[in-house]
PDB file of C-alpha atoms in Angstrom:
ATOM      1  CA  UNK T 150      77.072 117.748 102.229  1.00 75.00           C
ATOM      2  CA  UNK T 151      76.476 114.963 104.733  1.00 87.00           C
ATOM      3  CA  UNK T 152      73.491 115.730 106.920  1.00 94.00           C
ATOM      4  CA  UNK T 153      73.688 114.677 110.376  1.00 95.00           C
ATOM      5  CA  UNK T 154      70.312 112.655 110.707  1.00 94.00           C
ATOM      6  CA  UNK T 155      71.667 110.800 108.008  1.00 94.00           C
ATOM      7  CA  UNK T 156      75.061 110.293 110.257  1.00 95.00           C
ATOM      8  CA  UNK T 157      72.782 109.107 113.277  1.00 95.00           C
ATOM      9  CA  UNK T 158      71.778 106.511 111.038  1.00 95.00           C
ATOM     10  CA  UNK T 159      74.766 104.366 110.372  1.00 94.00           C
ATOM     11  CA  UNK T 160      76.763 101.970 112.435  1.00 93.00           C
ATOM     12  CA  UNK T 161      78.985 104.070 115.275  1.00 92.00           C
ATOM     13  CA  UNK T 162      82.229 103.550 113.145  1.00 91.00           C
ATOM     14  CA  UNK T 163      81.196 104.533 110.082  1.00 93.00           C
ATOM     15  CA  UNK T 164      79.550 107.820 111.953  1.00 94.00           C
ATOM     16  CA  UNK T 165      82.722 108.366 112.809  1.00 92.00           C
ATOM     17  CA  UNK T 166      84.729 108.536 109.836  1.00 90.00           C
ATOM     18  CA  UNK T 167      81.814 110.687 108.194  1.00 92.00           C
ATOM     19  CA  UNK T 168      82.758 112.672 110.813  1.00 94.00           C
ATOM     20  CA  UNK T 169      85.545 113.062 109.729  1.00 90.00           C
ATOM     21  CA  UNK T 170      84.672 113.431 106.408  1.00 90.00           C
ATOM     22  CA  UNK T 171      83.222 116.994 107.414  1.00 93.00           C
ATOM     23  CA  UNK T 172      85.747 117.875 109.292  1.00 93.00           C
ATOM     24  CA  UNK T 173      88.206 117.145 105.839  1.00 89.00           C
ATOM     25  CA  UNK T 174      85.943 119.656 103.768  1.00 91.00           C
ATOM     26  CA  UNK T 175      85.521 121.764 106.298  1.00 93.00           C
ATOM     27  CA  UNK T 176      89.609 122.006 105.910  1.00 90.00           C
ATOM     28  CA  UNK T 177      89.453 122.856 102.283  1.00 88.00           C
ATOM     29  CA  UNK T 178      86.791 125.882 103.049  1.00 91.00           C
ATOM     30  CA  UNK T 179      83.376 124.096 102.527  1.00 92.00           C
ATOM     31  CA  UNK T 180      81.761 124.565 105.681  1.00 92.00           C
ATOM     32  CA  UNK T 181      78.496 122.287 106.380  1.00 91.00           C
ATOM     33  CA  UNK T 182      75.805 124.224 107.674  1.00 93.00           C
ATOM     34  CA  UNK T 183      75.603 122.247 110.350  1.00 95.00           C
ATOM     35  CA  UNK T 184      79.306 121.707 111.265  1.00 96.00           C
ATOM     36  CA  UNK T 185      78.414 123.177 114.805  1.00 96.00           C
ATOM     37  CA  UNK T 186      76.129 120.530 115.597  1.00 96.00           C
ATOM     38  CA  UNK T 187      78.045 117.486 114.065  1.00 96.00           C
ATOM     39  CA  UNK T 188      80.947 118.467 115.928  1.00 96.00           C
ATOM     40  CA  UNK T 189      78.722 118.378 119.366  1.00 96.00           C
ATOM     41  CA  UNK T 190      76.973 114.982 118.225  1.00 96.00           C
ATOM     42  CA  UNK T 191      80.692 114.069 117.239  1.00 96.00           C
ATOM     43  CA  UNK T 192      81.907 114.929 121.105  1.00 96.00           C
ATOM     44  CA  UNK T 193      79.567 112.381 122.245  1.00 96.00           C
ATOM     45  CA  UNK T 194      81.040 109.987 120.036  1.00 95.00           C
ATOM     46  CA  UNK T 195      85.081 109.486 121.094  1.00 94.00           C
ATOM     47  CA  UNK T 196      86.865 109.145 124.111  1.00 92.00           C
ATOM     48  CA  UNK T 197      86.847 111.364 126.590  1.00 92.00           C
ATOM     49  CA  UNK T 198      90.493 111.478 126.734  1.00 90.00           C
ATOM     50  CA  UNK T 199      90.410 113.459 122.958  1.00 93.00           C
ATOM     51  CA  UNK T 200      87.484 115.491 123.744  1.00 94.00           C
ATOM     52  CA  UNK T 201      89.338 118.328 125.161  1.00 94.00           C
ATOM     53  CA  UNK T 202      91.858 118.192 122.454  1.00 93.00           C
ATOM     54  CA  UNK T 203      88.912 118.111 120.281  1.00 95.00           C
ATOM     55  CA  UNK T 204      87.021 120.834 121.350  1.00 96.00           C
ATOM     56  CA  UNK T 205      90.418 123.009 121.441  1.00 95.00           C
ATOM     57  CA  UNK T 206      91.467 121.965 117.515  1.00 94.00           C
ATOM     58  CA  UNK T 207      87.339 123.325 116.860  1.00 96.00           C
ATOM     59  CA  UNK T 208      87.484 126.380 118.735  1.00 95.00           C
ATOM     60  CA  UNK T 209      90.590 127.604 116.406  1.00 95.00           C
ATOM     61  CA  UNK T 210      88.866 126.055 113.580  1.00 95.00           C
ATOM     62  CA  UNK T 211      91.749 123.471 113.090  1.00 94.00           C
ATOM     63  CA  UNK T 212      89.917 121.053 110.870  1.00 94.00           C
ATOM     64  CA  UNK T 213      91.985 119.000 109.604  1.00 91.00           C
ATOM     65  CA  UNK T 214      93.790 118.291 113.193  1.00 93.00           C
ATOM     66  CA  UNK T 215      90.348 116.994 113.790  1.00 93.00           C
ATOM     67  CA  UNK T 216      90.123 114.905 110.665  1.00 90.00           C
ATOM     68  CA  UNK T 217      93.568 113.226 111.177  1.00 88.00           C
ATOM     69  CA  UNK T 218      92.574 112.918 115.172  1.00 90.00           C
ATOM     70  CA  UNK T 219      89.920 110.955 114.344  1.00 88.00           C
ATOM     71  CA  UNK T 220      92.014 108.747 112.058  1.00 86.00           C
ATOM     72  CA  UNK T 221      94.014 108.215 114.849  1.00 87.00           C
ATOM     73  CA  UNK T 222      90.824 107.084 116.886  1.00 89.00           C
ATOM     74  CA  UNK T 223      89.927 104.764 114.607  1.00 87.00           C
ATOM     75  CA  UNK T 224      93.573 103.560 113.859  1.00 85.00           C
ATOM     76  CA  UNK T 225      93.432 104.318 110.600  1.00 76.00           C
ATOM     77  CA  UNK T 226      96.633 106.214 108.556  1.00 68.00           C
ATOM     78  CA  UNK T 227      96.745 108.422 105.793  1.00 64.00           C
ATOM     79  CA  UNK T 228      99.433 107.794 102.757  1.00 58.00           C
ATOM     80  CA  UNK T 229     101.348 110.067 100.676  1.00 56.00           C
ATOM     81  CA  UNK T 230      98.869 108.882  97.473  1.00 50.00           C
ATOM     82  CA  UNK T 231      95.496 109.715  99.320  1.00 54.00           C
ATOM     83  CA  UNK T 232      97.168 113.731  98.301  1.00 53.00           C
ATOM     84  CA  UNK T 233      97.410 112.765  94.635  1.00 53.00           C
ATOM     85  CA  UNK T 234      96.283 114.880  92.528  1.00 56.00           C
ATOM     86  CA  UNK T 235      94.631 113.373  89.224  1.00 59.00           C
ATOM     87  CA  UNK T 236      94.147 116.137  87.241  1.00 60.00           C
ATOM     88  CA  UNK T 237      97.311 117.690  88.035  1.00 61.00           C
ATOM     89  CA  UNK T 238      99.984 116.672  85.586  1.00 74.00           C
ATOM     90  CA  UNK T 239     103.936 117.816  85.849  1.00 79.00           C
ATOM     91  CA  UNK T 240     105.768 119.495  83.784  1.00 81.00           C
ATOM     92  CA  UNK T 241     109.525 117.436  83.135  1.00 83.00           C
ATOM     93  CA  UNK T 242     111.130 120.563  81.459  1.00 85.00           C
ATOM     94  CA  UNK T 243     110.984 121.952  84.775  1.00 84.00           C
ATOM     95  CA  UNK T 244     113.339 119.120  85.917  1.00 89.00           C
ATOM     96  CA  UNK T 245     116.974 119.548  86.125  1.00 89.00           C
ATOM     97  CA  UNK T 246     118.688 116.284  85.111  1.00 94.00           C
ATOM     98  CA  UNK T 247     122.272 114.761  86.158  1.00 95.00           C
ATOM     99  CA  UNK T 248     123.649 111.872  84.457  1.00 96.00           C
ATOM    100  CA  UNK T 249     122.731 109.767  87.026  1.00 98.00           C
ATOM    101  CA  UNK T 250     120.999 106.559  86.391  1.00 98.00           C
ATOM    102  CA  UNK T 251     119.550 103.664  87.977  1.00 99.00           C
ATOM    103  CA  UNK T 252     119.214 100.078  87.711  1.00 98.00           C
ATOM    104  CA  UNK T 253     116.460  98.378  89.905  1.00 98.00           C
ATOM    105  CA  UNK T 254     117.302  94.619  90.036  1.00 96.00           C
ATOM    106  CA  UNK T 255     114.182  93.174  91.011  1.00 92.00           C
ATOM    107  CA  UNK T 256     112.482  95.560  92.779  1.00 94.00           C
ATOM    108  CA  UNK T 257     109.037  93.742  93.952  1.00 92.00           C
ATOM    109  CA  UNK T 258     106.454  95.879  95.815  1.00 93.00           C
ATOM    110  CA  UNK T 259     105.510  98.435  94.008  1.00 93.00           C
ATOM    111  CA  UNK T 260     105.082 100.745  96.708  1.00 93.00           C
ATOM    112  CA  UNK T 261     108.959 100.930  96.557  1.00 95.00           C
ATOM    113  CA  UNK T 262     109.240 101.423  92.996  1.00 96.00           C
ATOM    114  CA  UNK T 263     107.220 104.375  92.915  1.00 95.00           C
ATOM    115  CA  UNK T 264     108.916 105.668  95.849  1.00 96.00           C
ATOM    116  CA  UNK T 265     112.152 105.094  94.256  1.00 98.00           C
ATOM    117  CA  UNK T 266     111.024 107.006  90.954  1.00 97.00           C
ATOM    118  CA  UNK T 267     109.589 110.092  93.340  1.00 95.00           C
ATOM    119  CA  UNK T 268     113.067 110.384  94.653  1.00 97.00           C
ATOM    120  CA  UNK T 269     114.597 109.930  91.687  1.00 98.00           C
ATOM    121  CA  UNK T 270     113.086 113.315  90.558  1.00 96.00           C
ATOM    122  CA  UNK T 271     113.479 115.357  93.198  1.00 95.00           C
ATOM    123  CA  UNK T 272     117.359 114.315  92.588  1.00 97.00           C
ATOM    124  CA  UNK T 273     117.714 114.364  89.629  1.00 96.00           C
ATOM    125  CA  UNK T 274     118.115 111.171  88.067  1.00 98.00           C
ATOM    126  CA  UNK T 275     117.776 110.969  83.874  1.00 97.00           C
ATOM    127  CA  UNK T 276     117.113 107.484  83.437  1.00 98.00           C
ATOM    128  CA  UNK T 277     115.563 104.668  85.527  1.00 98.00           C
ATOM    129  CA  UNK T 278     115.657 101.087  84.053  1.00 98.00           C
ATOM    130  CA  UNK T 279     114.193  97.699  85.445  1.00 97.00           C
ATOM    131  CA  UNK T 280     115.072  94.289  85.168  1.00 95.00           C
ATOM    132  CA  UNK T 281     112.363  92.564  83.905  1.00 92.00           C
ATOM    133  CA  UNK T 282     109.818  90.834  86.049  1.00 88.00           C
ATOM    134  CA  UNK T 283     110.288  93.901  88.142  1.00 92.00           C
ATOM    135  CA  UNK T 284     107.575  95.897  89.899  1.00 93.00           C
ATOM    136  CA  UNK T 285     106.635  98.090  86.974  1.00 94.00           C
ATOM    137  CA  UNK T 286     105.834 101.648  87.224  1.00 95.00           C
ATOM    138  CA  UNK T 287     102.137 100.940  85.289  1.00 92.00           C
ATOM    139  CA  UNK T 288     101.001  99.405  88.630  1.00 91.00           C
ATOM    140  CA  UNK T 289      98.452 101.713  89.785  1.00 88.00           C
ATOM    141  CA  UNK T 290     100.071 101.864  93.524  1.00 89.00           C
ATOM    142  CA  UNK T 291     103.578 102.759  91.916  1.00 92.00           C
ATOM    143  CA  UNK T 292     101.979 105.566  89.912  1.00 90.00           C
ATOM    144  CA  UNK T 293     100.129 106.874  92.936  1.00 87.00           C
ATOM    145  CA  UNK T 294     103.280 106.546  95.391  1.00 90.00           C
ATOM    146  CA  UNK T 295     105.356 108.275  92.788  1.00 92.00           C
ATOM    147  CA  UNK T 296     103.329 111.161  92.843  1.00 88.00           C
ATOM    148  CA  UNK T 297     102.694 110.549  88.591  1.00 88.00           C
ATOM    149  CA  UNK T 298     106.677 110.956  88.596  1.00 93.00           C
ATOM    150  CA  UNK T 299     106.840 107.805  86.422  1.00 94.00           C
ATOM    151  CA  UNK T 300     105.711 109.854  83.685  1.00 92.00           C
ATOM    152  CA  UNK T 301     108.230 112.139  84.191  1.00 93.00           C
ATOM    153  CA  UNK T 302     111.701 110.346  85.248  1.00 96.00           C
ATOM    154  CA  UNK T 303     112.449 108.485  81.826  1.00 97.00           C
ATOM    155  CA  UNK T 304     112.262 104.877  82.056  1.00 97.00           C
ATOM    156  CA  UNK T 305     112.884 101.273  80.747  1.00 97.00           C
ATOM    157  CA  UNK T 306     112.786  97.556  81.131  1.00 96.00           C
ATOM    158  CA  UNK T 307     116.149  96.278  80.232  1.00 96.00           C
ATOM    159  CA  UNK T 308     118.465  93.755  81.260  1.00 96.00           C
ATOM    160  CA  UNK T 309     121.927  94.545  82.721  1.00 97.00           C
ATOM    161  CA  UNK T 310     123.858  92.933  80.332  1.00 96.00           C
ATOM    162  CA  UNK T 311     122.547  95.461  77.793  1.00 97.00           C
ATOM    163  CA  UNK T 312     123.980  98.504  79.126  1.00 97.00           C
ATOM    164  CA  UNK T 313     127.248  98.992  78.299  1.00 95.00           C
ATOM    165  CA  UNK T 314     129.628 102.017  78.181  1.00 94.00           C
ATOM    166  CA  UNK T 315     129.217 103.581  81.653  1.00 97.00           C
ATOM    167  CA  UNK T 316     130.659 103.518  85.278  1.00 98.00           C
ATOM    168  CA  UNK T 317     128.643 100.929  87.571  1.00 98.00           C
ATOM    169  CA  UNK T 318     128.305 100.772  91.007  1.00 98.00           C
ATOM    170  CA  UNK T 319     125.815  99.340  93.561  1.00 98.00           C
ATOM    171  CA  UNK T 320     124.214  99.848  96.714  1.00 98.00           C
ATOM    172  CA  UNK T 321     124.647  96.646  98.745  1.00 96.00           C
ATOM    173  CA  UNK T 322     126.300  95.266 102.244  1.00 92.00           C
ATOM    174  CA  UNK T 323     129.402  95.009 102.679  1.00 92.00           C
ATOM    175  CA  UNK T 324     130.759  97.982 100.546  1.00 95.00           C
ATOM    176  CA  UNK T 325     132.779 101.199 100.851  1.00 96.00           C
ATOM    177  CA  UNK T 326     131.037 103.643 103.279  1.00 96.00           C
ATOM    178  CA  UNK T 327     128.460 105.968 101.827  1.00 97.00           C
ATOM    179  CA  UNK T 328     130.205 109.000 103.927  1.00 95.00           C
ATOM    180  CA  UNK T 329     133.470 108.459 102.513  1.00 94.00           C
ATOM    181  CA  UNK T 330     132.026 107.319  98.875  1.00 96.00           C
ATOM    182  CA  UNK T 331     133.642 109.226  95.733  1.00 95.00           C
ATOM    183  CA  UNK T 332     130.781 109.784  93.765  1.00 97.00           C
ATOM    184  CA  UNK T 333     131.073 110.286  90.012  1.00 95.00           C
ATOM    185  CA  UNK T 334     129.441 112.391  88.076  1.00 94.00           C
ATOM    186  CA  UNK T 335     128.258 110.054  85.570  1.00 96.00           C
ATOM    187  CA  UNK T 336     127.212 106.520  86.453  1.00 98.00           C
ATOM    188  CA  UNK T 337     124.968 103.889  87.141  1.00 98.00           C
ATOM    189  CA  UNK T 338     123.806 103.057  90.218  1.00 99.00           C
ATOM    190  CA  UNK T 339     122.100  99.121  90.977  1.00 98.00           C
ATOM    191  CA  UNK T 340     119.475  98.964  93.502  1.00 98.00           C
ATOM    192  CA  UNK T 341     119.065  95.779  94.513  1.00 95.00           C
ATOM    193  CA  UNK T 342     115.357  94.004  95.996  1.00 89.00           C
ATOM    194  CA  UNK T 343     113.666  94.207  99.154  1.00 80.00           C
ATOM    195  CA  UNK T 344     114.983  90.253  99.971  1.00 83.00           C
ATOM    196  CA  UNK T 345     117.756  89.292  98.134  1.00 87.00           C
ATOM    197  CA  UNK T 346     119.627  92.488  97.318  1.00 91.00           C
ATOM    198  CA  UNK T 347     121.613  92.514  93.857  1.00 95.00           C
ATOM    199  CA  UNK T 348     122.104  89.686  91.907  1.00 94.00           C
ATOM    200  CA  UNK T 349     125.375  87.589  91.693  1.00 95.00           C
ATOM    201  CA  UNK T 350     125.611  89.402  88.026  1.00 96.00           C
ATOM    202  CA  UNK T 351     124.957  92.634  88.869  1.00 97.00           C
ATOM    203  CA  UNK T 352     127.690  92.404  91.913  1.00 97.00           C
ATOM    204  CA  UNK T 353     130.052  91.158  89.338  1.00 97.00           C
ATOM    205  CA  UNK T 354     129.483  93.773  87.211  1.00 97.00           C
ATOM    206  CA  UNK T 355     129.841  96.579  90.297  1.00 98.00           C
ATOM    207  CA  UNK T 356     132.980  95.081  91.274  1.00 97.00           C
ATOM    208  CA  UNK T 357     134.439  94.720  88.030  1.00 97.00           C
ATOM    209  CA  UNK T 358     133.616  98.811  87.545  1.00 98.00           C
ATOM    210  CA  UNK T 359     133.461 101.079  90.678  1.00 98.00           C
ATOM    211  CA  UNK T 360     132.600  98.904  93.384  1.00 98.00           C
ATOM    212  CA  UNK T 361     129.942  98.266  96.550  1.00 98.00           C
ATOM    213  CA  UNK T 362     128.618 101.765  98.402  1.00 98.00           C
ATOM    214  CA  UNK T 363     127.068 100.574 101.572  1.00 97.00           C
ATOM    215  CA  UNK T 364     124.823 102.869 104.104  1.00 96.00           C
ATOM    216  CA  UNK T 365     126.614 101.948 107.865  1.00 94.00           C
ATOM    217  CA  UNK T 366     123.844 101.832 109.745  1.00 92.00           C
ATOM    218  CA  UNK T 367     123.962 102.575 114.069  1.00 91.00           C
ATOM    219  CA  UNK T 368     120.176 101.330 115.445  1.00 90.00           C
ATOM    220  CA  UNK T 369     119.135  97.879 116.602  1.00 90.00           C
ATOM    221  CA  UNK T 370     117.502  96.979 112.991  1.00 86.00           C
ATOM    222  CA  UNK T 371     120.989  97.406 111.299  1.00 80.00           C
ATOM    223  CA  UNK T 372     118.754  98.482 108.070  1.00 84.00           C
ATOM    224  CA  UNK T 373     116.472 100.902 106.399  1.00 90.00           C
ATOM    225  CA  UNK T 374     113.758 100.107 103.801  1.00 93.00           C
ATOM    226  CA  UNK T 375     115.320  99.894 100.138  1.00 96.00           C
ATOM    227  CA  UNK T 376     113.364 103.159  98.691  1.00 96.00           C
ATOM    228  CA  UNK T 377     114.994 105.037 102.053  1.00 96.00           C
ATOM    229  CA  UNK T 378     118.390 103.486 101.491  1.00 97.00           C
ATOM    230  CA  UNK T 379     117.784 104.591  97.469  1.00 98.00           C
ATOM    231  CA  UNK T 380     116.632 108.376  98.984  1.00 98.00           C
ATOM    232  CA  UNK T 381     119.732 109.151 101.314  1.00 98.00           C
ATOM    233  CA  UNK T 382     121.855 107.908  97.944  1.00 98.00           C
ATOM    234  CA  UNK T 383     120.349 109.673  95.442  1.00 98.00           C
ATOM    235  CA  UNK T 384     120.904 113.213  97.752  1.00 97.00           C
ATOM    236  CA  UNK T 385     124.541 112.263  98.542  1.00 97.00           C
ATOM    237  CA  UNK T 386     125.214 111.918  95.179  1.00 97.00           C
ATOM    238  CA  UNK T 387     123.527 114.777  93.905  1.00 96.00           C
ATOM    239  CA  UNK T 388     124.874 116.681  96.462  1.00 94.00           C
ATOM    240  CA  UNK T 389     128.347 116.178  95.236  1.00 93.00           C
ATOM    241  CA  UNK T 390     127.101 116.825  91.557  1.00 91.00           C
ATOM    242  CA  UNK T 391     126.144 119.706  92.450  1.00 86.00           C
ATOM    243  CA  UNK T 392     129.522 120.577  94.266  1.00 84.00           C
ATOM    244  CA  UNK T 393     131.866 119.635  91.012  1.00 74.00           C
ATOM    245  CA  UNK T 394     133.304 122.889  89.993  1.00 45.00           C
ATOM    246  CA  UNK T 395     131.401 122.572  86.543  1.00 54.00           C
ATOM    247  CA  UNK T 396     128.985 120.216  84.543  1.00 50.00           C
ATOM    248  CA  UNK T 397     131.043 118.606  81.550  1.00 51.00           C
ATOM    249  CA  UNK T 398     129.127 116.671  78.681  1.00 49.00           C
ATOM    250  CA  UNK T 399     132.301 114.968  77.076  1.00 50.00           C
ATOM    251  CA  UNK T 400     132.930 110.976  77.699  1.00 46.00           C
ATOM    252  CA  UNK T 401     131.376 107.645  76.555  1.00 45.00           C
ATOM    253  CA  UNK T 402     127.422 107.843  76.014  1.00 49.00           C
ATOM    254  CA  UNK T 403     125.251 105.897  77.413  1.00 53.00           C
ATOM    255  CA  UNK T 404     124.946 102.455  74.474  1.00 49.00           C
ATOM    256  CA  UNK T 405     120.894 100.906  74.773  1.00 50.00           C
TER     257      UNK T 405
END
């Protein structure tokens, strides 16, 4: 544990965060023995504008409100992958899979892919692949943002043209609304990239099969970032999976 002479020591900012840095293991049950007097020298520290709210938070031993106060302070932000886990692993029989799949044509941050693969688990999705050059799901951010579900959601580079023997469709401007969207049970679904959405040979391909699904949109923006566009899809469609009167395994496999 951090001693607080040793906290008087460093540069204001950095006091600060180790601060904070009590205040965090002081949320998972390891209490410094001096948490009492850090939190005073901490008062002295921020504006007085949080120091009631402080002092409040620490009187009903609400660490981590304090911890994620102070973050605010210093304008920092927490992300979803500062909660990973890396000893945890998860368990795919546990998942239960639709024959859903998707097709991410050029997906390049990959902050996005591994959102898109987290989502892609919690709806059930049995196969993901990439076009090539895509952000893969090795990248150490796409792992963390994923929440390790790229080792769980099934996955491939592979190009477009090699997938044959299944319904297409894509999610891209200027299709049929999402709302009003008949969603099969078995398909492929393109995702297209941040900038440039699909290709002009994925689109073919869409149109020549099930068509556009677009997301109508009613703010100011007119748009939503693609692993949020890829989220409110993947539940829609899932959703009406799960509403089909009964599961059936029969029709055209899936040819790699």
């Amino acid at each position: 544990m951090i001693r607080l002479k040793k906290i008087k020591s460093l540069k204001e900012r950095v006091q600060m965060r180790k601060c904070a840095d009590v205040f965090f293991m002081a949320s998972k049950g390891q209490i410094s023995d001096e948490l009492d007097e850090i939190f005073m020298y901490y008062l002295t520290l921020i504006d007085p504008l949080y120091q009631k709210k402080a002092e409040k938070a620490f009187s009903e031993k609400r660490y981590s409100d304090l911890y994620y106060m102070n973050l605010e302070i210093l304008g920092e932000t927490v992300a979803d992958w500062d909660f990973f886990d890396e000893k945890a692993s998860l368990d795919a029989s546990r998942r239960t899979v639709l024959d859903h799949f998707l097709y991410l044509d050029g997906i390049r941050s990959p902050y996005n892919t591994g959102s898109i693969f987290r989502s892609a688990d919690a709806f059930g999705v049995k196969k993901i692949f990439l076009r090539p050059l895509s952000a893969s799901p090795h990248h150490e951010r796409a792992r963390r943002t994923s929440m390790d579900t790229v080792n769980v959601v099934e996955w491939e580079e592979k190009d477009l043209s090699e997938i044959h023997d299944i319904p297409i469709f894509a999610l891209e401007l200027g299709g049929k609304d999402i709302w009003s969207f008949e969603f099969p049970k078995r398909a492929l679904c393109i995702i297209g990239s941040e900038e440039e959405g699909i290709s002009s040979s994925s689109r073919k391909r869409a149109e020549e099969s099930l068509g556009l699904v677009s997301i109508p949109m009613l703010g100011a923006k007119g748009s939503v970032n693609v692993a949020s566009a890829a989220a409110i899809l993947l539940a829609l469609w899932a959703n009406s999976s799960r509403m089909k009167s009964r599961f059936s395994s029969d029709g055209p496999q899936l040819s790699c």
